[in-house]
Each structure stands twice: as C-alpha cells, then as structure tokens.
Amino acid sequence: QSVLTQPPSVSAAPGQKVTISCSGSSSNIGNNYVSWYQQLPGTAPKLLIYDNINRLSGIPDRFSGSKSGTSATLGITALQTGDEADYYCGTWDTSLSGWVFGGGTKLTVL
Amino acid sequence: VQLVESGGGLVQPGGSLRLSCAVSGLTFSNYWTSWVRQAPGKGLEWVANIDGDGGEKYYVDSVKGRFTISRDNANNSLYLQMNSLRAEDTAVYYCAGDRSGNNIKYWGPGTLVTVSS
C-alpha cells in the first residue's frame, strides 16, 4: 500500500485529455514539492514535472502539474500513442524522513 | 549527464552485494543522490538517499540496518552496500540524483538484483 494514492489506470482516445490524481497527506504533499515521472516500458523513469508545476526543459506543454492542499494532479492534453506509459507522483515525507512514490498509473491511449 | 549502475546479479538469500554508480557531466558533490528500486511488475520504491557531502543519509524502513548508502566525491561515485539480502529485495535498482533534493531529475538505466537460492 503506497503512501501516495494514484488510480491504477486511466485511458482516453488520441487527441483527448486525461488527468491523473495523486492524494497524500500534510506530511508529504501538503508541505513538500511534488514531482511527476513518466516510465515507458522497459526504460528508467523520466522527470516530467518538478516543484509541483514546472515542466522540465524539453517536456511539451501538453503536460501540466498542479497541487492543492494534500493532492496533486498531472494533466496531459492532445494525447498521443507515444504517451502510453506508467506515471508516478513522488515527494518527500517529513514524518517518514524519506521519499514516497504513488503506486503508479498506467495510461492507455486507445 | 550520465549515471551508470553496476554490481547487480544473482545472490542467495542472506548474502551481500555492493552496487556502484558512476556519475559524470555534473558537479557530483553538489547533488543529492538516491537509490530507487522497482520489483518485477511493481511500482517505484525509494530505498535511500545521501546529501552532497555525505553528512545526511535516509533509508526506507525495510532496509534500515541492512543497507548502507555512501559516496566518494573524489571519484564521482555512489554506492549501496546490501547485506542480509531477502527475496523481496529482488528488483531493478536505479541510481538517481538531483541538485535540490526536492525532485529526482537524473536517472541511470538500472541494474538488476535477484535474490534467490
């Protein structure tokens, strides 16, 4: 059971939009920066969004991050088949004195 | 920037293994560095991290007392000494780093550790 809660899967058609939620608590999301990672099959994770809302250089503006209270959201617009991947949220947990990740969300572009 | 892990392999339960990570393309001593693992078919699990000068170290509860993270800034290298290995430690281990410690920007390709008799 992960400290951060993500939906196991989301799906949408090409060109559509999806959002992936990440729910935590005051000891993690509520008081620390959230980042989002994309993991394509068979590859290492890749940082997409850092410090809650900032896109890493080279990441298309189709990807966006937001945070409110103890939850964060990754948005992806104009979906492409190449966006099919697992997506993880992550942040520091002050109570645990360690990093925590969400369980991951598998995005399927139908 | 490159991070390249080595040292993975097959080890028996109760055995030890030392992972290494060679880092290039950045000022290594300015970066927090971490080990993150992923069991087969499972999600990401942070294992441990260490600050730039090695003074701060943190571990996930499941490896405390068994794993030790360390670094050699003179050789731009990160290590993970793993003792008393268990079947549940089987995973791909990623070396990762970030300047701020608020995110994990750079990742290596990973090295597979299999704990089995």
mmCIF file of C-alpha atoms in Angstrom:
data_model
loop_
_atom_site.group_PDB
_atom_site.id
_atom_site.type_symbol
_atom_site.label_atom_id
_atom_site.label_comp_id
_atom_site.label_asym_id
_atom_site.label_seq_id
_atom_site.Cartn_x
_atom_site.Cartn_y
_atom_site.Cartn_z
ATOM 1 C CA GLN A 1 0.000 0.000 0.000
ATOM 2 C CA SER A 2 1.614 3.244 -1.175
ATOM 3 C CA VAL A 3 1.637 6.383 0.957
ATOM 4 C CA LEU A 4 0.501 8.365 -2.088
ATOM 5 C CA THR A 5 -2.661 7.180 -3.820
ATOM 6 C CA GLN A 6 -2.989 7.148 -7.600
ATOM 7 C CA PRO A 7 -5.607 5.479 -9.806
ATOM 8 C CA PRO A 8 -4.183 2.217 -11.213
ATOM 9 C CA SER A 9 -5.161 3.091 -14.757
ATOM 10 C CA VAL A 10 -6.636 5.776 -16.985
ATOM 11 C CA SER A 11 -7.462 5.720 -20.660
ATOM 12 C CA ALA A 12 -8.572 8.073 -23.405
ATOM 13 C CA ALA A 13 -8.554 8.392 -27.156
ATOM 14 C CA PRO A 14 -5.824 10.133 -29.150
ATOM 15 C CA GLY A 15 -6.272 13.900 -29.073
ATOM 16 C CA GLN A 16 -8.236 13.800 -25.840
ATOM 17 C CA LYS A 17 -7.202 14.928 -22.338
ATOM 18 C CA VAL A 18 -6.603 12.965 -19.142
ATOM 19 C CA THR A 19 -5.817 13.844 -15.572
ATOM 20 C CA ILE A 20 -4.005 11.639 -13.061
ATOM 21 C CA SER A 21 -4.551 12.347 -9.393
ATOM 22 C CA CYS A 22 -2.157 11.834 -6.507
ATOM 23 C CA SER A 23 -3.525 12.006 -2.995
ATOM 24 C CA GLY A 24 -1.430 12.258 0.146
ATOM 25 C CA SER A 25 -1.355 13.998 3.499
ATOM 26 C CA SER A 26 0.044 17.006 5.305
ATOM 27 C CA SER A 27 3.304 15.160 5.998
ATOM 28 C CA ASN A 28 4.058 14.725 2.305
ATOM 29 C CA ILE A 29 2.164 16.549 -0.467
ATOM 30 C CA GLY A 30 0.722 19.130 1.902
ATOM 31 C CA ASN A 31 4.111 20.524 2.869
ATOM 32 C CA ASN A 32 6.586 19.430 0.211
ATOM 33 C CA TYR A 33 7.144 19.735 -3.521
ATOM 34 C CA VAL A 34 5.563 17.142 -5.795
ATOM 35 C CA SER A 35 7.173 15.775 -8.930
ATOM 36 C CA TRP A 36 5.843 13.570 -11.710
ATOM 37 C CA TYR A 37 7.669 10.824 -13.610
ATOM 38 C CA GLN A 38 6.966 9.008 -16.846
ATOM 39 C CA GLN A 39 8.193 5.451 -17.304
ATOM 40 C CA LEU A 40 7.975 3.999 -20.779
ATOM 41 C CA PRO A 41 8.038 0.186 -20.972
ATOM 42 C CA GLY A 42 11.470 -1.243 -20.246
ATOM 43 C CA THR A 43 13.094 2.108 -19.504
ATOM 44 C CA ALA A 44 14.111 4.169 -16.489
ATOM 45 C CA PRO A 45 11.734 6.786 -15.104
ATOM 46 C CA LYS A 46 11.976 10.282 -16.525
ATOM 47 C CA LEU A 47 11.191 13.501 -14.675
ATOM 48 C CA LEU A 48 8.373 15.458 -16.306
ATOM 49 C CA ILE A 49 7.159 17.975 -13.709
ATOM 50 C CA TYR A 50 9.137 19.330 -10.761
ATOM 51 C CA ASP A 51 8.315 21.593 -7.843
ATOM 52 C CA ASN A 52 4.578 20.969 -8.307
ATOM 53 C CA ILE A 53 4.040 22.846 -11.553
ATOM 54 C CA ASN A 54 7.267 23.278 -13.535
ATOM 55 C CA ARG A 55 7.907 21.365 -16.749
ATOM 56 C CA LEU A 56 11.426 20.078 -17.252
ATOM 57 C CA SER A 57 13.133 21.595 -20.271
ATOM 58 C CA GLY A 58 12.094 19.722 -23.389
ATOM 59 C CA ILE A 59 8.819 18.448 -21.986
ATOM 60 C CA PRO A 60 5.898 19.505 -24.222
ATOM 61 C CA ASP A 61 3.408 21.984 -22.793
ATOM 62 C CA ARG A 62 0.766 19.286 -23.244
ATOM 63 C CA PHE A 63 1.936 18.129 -19.808
ATOM 64 C CA SER A 64 0.993 20.189 -16.753
ATOM 65 C CA GLY A 65 1.106 19.839 -12.993
ATOM 66 C CA SER A 66 -0.936 21.348 -10.207
ATOM 67 C CA LYS A 67 -1.251 20.994 -6.459
ATOM 68 C CA SER A 68 -3.977 21.871 -3.989
ATOM 69 C CA GLY A 69 -3.741 21.030 -0.317
ATOM 70 C CA THR A 70 -2.772 17.391 0.035
ATOM 71 C CA SER A 71 -3.440 16.415 -3.578
ATOM 72 C CA ALA A 72 -1.644 16.894 -6.856
ATOM 73 C CA THR A 73 -2.695 16.356 -10.449
ATOM 74 C CA LEU A 74 -0.900 15.634 -13.701
ATOM 75 C CA GLY A 75 -2.728 16.745 -16.831
ATOM 76 C CA ILE A 76 -1.969 15.583 -20.349
ATOM 77 C CA THR A 77 -3.746 17.147 -23.326
ATOM 78 C CA ALA A 78 -3.777 16.230 -27.006
ATOM 79 C CA LEU A 79 -2.941 12.627 -26.170
ATOM 80 C CA GLN A 80 -0.601 10.706 -28.449
ATOM 81 C CA THR A 81 0.033 6.976 -28.635
ATOM 82 C CA GLY A 82 3.594 7.716 -27.549
ATOM 83 C CA ASP A 83 2.253 8.938 -24.195
ATOM 84 C CA GLU A 84 1.336 5.375 -23.228
ATOM 85 C CA ALA A 85 3.379 4.753 -20.114
ATOM 86 C CA ASP A 86 3.279 4.424 -16.361
ATOM 87 C CA TYR A 87 3.137 7.716 -14.467
ATOM 88 C CA TYR A 88 4.273 8.207 -10.877
ATOM 89 C CA CYS A 89 3.980 11.061 -8.430
ATOM 90 C CA GLY A 90 6.644 11.493 -5.776
ATOM 91 C CA THR A 91 7.526 13.716 -2.857
ATOM 92 C CA TRP A 92 9.400 13.837 0.447
ATOM 93 C CA ASP A 93 7.511 12.673 3.520
ATOM 94 C CA THR A 94 8.535 14.644 6.570
ATOM 95 C CA SER A 95 7.120 12.136 9.073
ATOM 96 C CA LEU A 96 8.815 9.159 7.440
ATOM 97 C CA SER A 97 12.035 11.097 6.670
ATOM 98 C CA GLY A 98 12.027 9.525 3.250
ATOM 99 C CA TRP A 99 10.833 9.801 -0.295
ATOM 100 C CA VAL A 100 7.497 8.306 -1.221
ATOM 101 C CA PHE A 101 6.018 7.450 -4.597
ATOM 102 C CA GLY A 102 2.477 6.810 -5.675
ATOM 103 C CA GLY A 103 1.627 3.303 -6.807
ATOM 104 C CA GLY A 104 1.712 4.393 -10.429
ATOM 105 C CA THR A 105 -0.949 4.945 -13.079
ATOM 106 C CA LYS A 106 -0.928 3.119 -16.391
ATOM 107 C CA LEU A 107 -2.058 5.387 -19.211
ATOM 108 C CA THR A 108 -3.611 3.723 -22.229
ATOM 109 C CA VAL A 109 -4.253 5.769 -25.353
ATOM 110 C CA LEU A 110 -6.995 3.846 -27.115
ATOM 111 C CA VAL B 1 24.801 13.884 -17.593
ATOM 112 C CA GLN B 2 25.272 10.147 -17.184
ATOM 113 C CA LEU B 3 24.618 7.797 -14.321
ATOM 114 C CA VAL B 4 25.643 4.184 -14.819
ATOM 115 C CA GLU B 5 24.985 1.457 -12.274
ATOM 116 C CA SER B 6 26.959 -1.745 -11.879
ATOM 117 C CA GLY B 7 27.275 -4.612 -9.447
ATOM 118 C CA GLY B 8 23.897 -6.269 -9.831
ATOM 119 C CA GLY B 9 23.472 -10.007 -10.200
ATOM 120 C CA LEU B 10 22.207 -13.195 -8.608
ATOM 121 C CA VAL B 11 22.796 -13.681 -4.882
ATOM 122 C CA GLN B 12 21.498 -16.181 -2.360
ATOM 123 C CA PRO B 13 19.208 -15.148 0.494
ATOM 124 C CA GLY B 14 21.286 -13.849 3.362
ATOM 125 C CA GLY B 15 24.075 -12.828 1.033
ATOM 126 C CA SER B 16 25.617 -9.434 0.256
ATOM 127 C CA LEU B 17 26.074 -7.290 -2.794
ATOM 128 C CA ARG B 18 27.581 -3.867 -3.417
ATOM 129 C CA LEU B 19 26.106 -1.652 -6.104
ATOM 130 C CA SER B 20 28.083 1.182 -7.645
ATOM 131 C CA CYS B 21 27.007 4.174 -9.698
ATOM 132 C CA ALA B 22 29.428 6.196 -11.798
ATOM 133 C CA VAL B 23 28.265 9.760 -12.369
ATOM 134 C CA SER B 24 29.542 12.198 -14.986
ATOM 135 C CA GLY B 25 28.529 15.507 -16.520
ATOM 136 C CA LEU B 26 27.696 17.358 -13.317
ATOM 137 C CA THR B 27 29.383 18.621 -10.157
ATOM 138 C CA PHE B 28 28.719 15.474 -8.184
ATOM 139 C CA SER B 29 29.345 16.949 -4.741
ATOM 140 C CA ASN B 30 26.506 19.439 -5.265
ATOM 141 C CA TYR B 31 23.891 16.727 -5.732
ATOM 142 C CA TRP B 32 21.671 14.662 -3.530
ATOM 143 C CA THR B 33 21.827 11.098 -4.819
ATOM 144 C CA SER B 34 19.421 8.243 -4.288
ATOM 145 C CA TRP B 35 18.806 4.591 -4.889
ATOM 146 C CA VAL B 36 15.310 3.730 -6.107
ATOM 147 C CA ARG B 37 14.211 0.174 -6.845
ATOM 148 C CA GLN B 38 11.456 -1.491 -8.820
ATOM 149 C CA ALA B 39 10.455 -5.085 -8.206
ATOM 150 C CA PRO B 40 9.361 -7.036 -11.306
ATOM 151 C CA GLY B 41 5.967 -5.759 -12.447
ATOM 152 C CA LYS B 42 5.699 -3.375 -9.493
ATOM 153 C CA GLY B 43 5.969 0.352 -8.862
ATOM 154 C CA LEU B 44 8.862 2.542 -7.795
ATOM 155 C CA GLU B 45 10.193 2.313 -4.254
ATOM 156 C CA TRP B 46 12.724 4.790 -2.882
ATOM 157 C CA VAL B 47 15.462 2.966 -0.962
ATOM 158 C CA ALA B 48 17.898 5.561 0.368
ATOM 159 C CA ASN B 49 19.457 8.922 -0.307
ATOM 160 C CA ILE B 50 22.502 10.916 0.724
ATOM 161 C CA ASP B 51 23.304 14.612 0.569
ATOM 162 C CA GLY B 52 26.205 16.156 -1.318
ATOM 163 C CA ASP B 53 28.862 15.845 1.357
ATOM 164 C CA GLY B 54 27.590 12.560 2.779
ATOM 165 C CA GLY B 55 26.528 14.016 6.090
ATOM 166 C CA GLU B 56 22.825 13.203 5.765
ATOM 167 C CA LYS B 57 21.532 9.750 4.935
ATOM 168 C CA TYR B 58 17.997 8.425 4.923
ATOM 169 C CA TYR B 59 16.604 4.940 4.390
ATOM 170 C CA VAL B 60 13.243 3.285 3.846
ATOM 171 C CA ASP B 61 12.308 1.279 6.928
ATOM 172 C CA SER B 62 12.511 -2.093 5.164
ATOM 173 C CA VAL B 63 16.267 -1.761 4.544
ATOM 174 C CA LYS B 64 17.403 0.016 7.723
ATOM 175 C CA GLY B 65 20.206 -1.892 9.382
ATOM 176 C CA ARG B 66 20.838 -3.981 6.243
ATOM 177 C CA PHE B 67 21.727 -1.458 3.528
ATOM 178 C CA THR B 68 24.274 1.356 3.664
ATOM 179 C CA ILE B 69 24.471 4.230 1.188
ATOM 180 C CA SER B 70 27.759 6.037 0.697
ATOM 181 C CA ARG B 71 29.530 8.226 -1.824
ATOM 182 C CA ASP B 72 33.035 9.091 -2.996
ATOM 183 C CA ASN B 73 33.021 12.639 -4.325
ATOM 184 C CA ALA B 74 36.635 12.411 -5.459
ATOM 185 C CA ASN B 75 35.616 9.637 -7.861
ATOM 186 C CA ASN B 76 32.072 10.815 -8.636
ATOM 187 C CA SER B 77 30.648 7.557 -7.373
ATOM 188 C CA LEU B 78 27.652 6.417 -5.343
ATOM 189 C CA TYR B 79 27.416 3.062 -3.588
ATOM 190 C CA LEU B 80 24.853 0.822 -1.947
ATOM 191 C CA GLN B 81 26.132 -1.956 0.306
ATOM 192 C CA MET B 82 23.379 -4.520 0.678
ATOM 193 C CA ASN B 83 23.648 -7.180 3.403
ATOM 194 C CA SER B 84 21.285 -9.873 4.658
ATOM 195 C CA LEU B 85 19.500 -9.861 1.332
ATOM 196 C CA ARG B 86 15.983 -11.237 1.092
ATOM 197 C CA ALA B 87 13.858 -12.451 -1.795
ATOM 198 C CA GLU B 88 11.786 -9.279 -1.529
ATOM 199 C CA ASP B 89 14.875 -7.205 -2.332
ATOM 200 C CA THR B 90 14.779 -8.567 -5.879
ATOM 201 C CA ALA B 91 14.399 -5.554 -8.154
ATOM 202 C CA VAL B 92 15.972 -3.261 -10.680
ATOM 203 C CA TYR B 93 17.973 -0.706 -8.697
ATOM 204 C CA TYR B 94 18.239 2.790 -10.151
ATOM 205 C CA CYS B 95 20.838 5.366 -9.217
ATOM 206 C CA ALA B 96 19.343 8.847 -9.302
ATOM 207 C CA GLY B 97 20.268 12.414 -8.461
ATOM 208 C CA ASP B 98 19.012 15.945 -8.049
ATOM 209 C CA ARG B 99 20.612 19.187 -7.002
ATOM 210 C CA SER B 100 17.815 20.357 -4.751
ATOM 211 C CA GLY B 101 16.694 17.094 -3.241
ATOM 212 C CA ASN B 102 13.103 18.154 -3.906
ATOM 213 C CA ASN B 103 12.857 16.051 -7.063
ATOM 214 C CA ILE B 104 14.753 13.285 -8.803
ATOM 215 C CA LYS B 105 16.000 14.716 -12.081
ATOM 216 C CA TYR B 106 18.643 12.294 -13.321
ATOM 217 C CA TRP B 107 18.277 8.526 -13.511
ATOM 218 C CA GLY B 108 20.569 5.698 -14.535
ATOM 219 C CA PRO B 109 19.369 2.754 -16.673
ATOM 220 C CA GLY B 110 19.288 0.452 -13.635
ATOM 221 C CA THR B 111 20.908 -2.795 -12.563
ATOM 222 C CA LEU B 112 19.025 -5.987 -11.736
ATOM 223 C CA VAL B 113 19.477 -7.655 -8.365
ATOM 224 C CA THR B 114 17.999 -11.130 -7.987
ATOM 225 C CA VAL B 115 17.904 -12.768 -4.574
ATOM 226 C CA SER B 116 17.212 -16.455 -4.975
ATOM 227 C CA SER B 117 18.558 -19.854 -3.995
#
